[in-house]
Short mmCIF file of C-alpha atoms in Angstrom, two decimals:
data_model
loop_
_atom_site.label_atom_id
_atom_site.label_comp_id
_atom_site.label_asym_id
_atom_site.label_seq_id
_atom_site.Cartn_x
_atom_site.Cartn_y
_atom_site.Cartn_z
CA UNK A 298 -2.78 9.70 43.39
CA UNK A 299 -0.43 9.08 40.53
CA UNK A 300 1.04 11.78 39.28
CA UNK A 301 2.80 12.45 36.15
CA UNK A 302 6.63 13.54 35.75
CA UNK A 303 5.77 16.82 34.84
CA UNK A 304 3.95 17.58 38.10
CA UNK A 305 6.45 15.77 40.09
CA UNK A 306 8.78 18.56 37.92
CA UNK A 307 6.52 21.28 38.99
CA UNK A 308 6.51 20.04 42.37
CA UNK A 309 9.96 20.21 42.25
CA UNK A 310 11.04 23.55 41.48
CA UNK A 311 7.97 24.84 43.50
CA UNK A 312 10.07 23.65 46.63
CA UNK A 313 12.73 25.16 45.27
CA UNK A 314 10.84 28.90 45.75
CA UNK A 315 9.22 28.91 41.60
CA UNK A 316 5.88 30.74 42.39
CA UNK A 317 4.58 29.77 38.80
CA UNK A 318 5.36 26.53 38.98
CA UNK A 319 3.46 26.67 42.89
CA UNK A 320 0.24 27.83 40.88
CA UNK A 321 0.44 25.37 37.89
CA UNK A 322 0.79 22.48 40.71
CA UNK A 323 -2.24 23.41 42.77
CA UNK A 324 -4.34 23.53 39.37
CA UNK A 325 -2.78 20.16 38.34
CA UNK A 326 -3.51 18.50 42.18
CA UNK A 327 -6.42 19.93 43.04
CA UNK A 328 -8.87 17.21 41.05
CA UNK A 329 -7.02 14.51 42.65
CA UNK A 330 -6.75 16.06 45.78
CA UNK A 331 -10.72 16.39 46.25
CA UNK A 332 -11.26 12.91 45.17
CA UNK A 333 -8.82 11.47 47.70
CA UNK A 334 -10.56 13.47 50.14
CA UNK A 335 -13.81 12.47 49.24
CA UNK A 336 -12.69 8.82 49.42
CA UNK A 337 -12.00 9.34 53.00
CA UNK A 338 -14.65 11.72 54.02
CA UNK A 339 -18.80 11.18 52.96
CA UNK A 340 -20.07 14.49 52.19
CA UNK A 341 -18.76 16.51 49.69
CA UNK A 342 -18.63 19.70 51.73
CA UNK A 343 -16.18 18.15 54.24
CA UNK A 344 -14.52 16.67 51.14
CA UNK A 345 -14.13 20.24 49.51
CA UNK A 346 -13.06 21.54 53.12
CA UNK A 347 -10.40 18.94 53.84
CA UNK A 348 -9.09 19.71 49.72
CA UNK A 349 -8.72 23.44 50.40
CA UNK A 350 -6.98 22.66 53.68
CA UNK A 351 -4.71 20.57 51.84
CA UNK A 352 -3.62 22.86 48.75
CA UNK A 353 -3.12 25.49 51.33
CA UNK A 354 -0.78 23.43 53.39
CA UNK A 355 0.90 22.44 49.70
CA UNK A 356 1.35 25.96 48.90
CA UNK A 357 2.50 26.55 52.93
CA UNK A 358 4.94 23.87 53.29
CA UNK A 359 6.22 23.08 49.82
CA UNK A 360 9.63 24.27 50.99
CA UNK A 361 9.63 21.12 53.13
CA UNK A 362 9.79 18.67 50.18
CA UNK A 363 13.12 17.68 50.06
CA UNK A 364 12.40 15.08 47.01
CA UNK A 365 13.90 12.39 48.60
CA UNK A 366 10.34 10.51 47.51
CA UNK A 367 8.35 11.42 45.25
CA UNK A 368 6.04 14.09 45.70
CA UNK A 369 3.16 11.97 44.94
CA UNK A 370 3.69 9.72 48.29
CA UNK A 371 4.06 13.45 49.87
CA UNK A 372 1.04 14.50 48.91
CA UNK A 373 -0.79 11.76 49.94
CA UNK A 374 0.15 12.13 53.52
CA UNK A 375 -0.85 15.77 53.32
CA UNK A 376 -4.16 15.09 51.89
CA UNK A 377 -4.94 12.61 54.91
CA UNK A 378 -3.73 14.46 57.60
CA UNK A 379 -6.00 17.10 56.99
CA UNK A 380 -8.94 15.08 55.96
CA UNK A 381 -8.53 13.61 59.53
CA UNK A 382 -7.84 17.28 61.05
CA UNK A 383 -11.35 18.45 59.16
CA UNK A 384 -13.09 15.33 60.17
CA UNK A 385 -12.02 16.46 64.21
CA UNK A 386 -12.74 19.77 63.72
CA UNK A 387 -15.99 18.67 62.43
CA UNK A 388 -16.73 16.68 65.20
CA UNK A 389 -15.38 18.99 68.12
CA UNK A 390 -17.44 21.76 66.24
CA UNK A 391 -20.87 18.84 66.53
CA UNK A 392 -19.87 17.85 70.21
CA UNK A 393 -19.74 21.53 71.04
CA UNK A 394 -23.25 22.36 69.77
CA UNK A 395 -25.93 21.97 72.13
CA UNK A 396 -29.30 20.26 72.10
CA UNK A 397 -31.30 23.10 71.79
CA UNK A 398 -28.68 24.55 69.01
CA UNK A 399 -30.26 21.54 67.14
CA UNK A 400 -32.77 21.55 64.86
CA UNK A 401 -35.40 18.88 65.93
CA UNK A 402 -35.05 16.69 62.48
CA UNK A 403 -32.77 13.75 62.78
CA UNK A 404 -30.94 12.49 59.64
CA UNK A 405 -33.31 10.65 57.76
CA UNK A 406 -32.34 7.30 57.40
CA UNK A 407 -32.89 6.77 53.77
CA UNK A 408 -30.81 9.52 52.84
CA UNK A 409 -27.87 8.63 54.60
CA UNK A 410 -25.52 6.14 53.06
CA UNK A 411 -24.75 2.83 54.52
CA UNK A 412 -20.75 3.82 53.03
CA UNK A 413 -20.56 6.75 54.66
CA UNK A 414 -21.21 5.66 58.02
CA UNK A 415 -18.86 2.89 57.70
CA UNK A 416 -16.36 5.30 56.52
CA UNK A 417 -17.19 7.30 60.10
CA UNK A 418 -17.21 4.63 61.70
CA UNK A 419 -13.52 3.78 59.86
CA UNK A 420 -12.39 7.15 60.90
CA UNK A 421 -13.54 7.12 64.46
CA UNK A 422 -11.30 4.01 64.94
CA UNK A 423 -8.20 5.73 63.05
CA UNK A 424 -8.97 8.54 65.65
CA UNK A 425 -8.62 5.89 68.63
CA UNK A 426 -5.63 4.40 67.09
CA UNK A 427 -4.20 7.28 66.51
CA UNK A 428 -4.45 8.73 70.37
CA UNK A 429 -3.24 5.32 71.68
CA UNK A 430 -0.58 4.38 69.02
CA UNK A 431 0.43 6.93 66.67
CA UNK A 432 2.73 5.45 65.19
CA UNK A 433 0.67 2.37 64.28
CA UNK A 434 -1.73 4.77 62.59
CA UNK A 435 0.64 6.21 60.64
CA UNK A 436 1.91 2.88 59.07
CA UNK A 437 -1.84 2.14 58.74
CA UNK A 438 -3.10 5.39 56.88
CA UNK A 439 0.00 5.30 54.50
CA UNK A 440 -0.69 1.71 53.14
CA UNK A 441 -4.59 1.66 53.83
CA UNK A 442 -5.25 4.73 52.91
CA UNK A 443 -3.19 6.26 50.24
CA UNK A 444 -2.16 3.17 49.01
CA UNK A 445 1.65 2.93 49.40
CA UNK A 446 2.83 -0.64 48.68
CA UNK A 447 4.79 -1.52 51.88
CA UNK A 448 8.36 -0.44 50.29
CA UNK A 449 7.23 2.99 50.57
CA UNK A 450 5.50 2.82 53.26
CA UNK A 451 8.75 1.94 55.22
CA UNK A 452 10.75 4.46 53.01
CA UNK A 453 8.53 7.06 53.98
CA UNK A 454 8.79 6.41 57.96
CA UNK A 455 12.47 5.41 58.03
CA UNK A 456 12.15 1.77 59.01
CA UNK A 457 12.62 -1.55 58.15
CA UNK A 458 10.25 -3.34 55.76
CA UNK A 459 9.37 -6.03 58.24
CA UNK A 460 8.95 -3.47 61.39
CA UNK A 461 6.55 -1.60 58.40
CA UNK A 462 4.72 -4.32 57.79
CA UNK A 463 4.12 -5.69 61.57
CA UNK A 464 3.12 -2.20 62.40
CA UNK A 465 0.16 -2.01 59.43
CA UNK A 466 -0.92 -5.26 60.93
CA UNK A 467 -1.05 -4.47 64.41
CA UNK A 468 -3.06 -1.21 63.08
CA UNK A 469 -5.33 -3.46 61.55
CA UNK A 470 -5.87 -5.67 64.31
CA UNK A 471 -6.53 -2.66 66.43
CA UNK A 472 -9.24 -0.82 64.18
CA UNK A 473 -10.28 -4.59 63.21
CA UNK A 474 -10.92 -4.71 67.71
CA UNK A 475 -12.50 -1.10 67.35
CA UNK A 476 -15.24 -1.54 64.40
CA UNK A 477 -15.70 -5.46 64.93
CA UNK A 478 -15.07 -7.51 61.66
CA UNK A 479 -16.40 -4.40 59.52
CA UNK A 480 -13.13 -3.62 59.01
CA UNK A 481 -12.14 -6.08 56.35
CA UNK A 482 -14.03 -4.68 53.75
CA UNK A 483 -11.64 -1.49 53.55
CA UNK A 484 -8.84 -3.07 53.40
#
């Protein structure tokens, strides 16, 4: 998500308590915000979930950008932290249902896109990751997944550029072990 100055502006003196400038940012975002979710999640419903979820948690924790970096790298961690948080729920709320809470139909294989399976398959392994190494999957969904170069990925985390970059690749050797050599086509 690139943003222009005038949104980082807005985003600005919305941290700084400007409700007006809070309302012209989530218009301005929320476009972007939906496509990056979509990227990371298949169907659009979960996409327009995880989107809501993250304007609200804009508008909730705006106080919290200190603008040290720009709001653009903030927002993209925002956005995938709660694409991942609705892609849990969504599961949990699946796992939870029972067989006979089922309808009969399965998915019907022609209708179900050979992308978004890989990308559940991508975010199963970010899930595993995540609950063995957290901070690996950090590093990882920061340069894999909203596309930080590795400068601001280490910025944004407080290390070194080298310990940045040997975490990403440990990440990817993980997820790479998880999903088998799938994974090289996302990243």
């Amino acid at each position: 998500m690139a943003l222009d100055e005038t949104t980082e502006e807005l985003a600005r003196a919305a941290a700084q308590g400007d409700h007006r400038s809070l309302g012209e940012l989530l218009r301005r975002i929320e476009p972007d915000v939906l496509r990056h979710c979509a990227r990371l999640l298949p169907y659009h419903q979960d996409a327009e979930e995880a989107s809501q979820d993250t304007l609200l948690a804009v508008a909730r924790n705006i106080g919290r950008f200190e603008g040290r970096a720009r709001f653009s790298t903030w927002l993209h961690i925002v956005t995938a932290n709660c694409a991942r948080t609705t892609y849990r729920s969504l599961k949990r709320r699946a796992a939870e249902q029972t067989s006979d809470e089922l309808p009969e139909s399965r998915a019907d294989p022609r209708r179900v896109s050979v992308i978004a399976g890989s990308r559940l398959d991508l975010l199963d392994a970010m899930e595993a990751l995540e609950a063995d190494k957290p901070e690996l999957a950090q590093a990882l969904v920061l340069r894999d997944i909203c596309e930080l170069d590795y400068n601001q990925v280490a910025d944004q985390l407080g290390i070194p550029l080298g310990t940045a970059k040997s975490r990403i690749h440990q990440a990817r050797k993980y997820v790479q072990g998880v999903l088998g050599d799938e994974y090289g086509r996302f990243t």
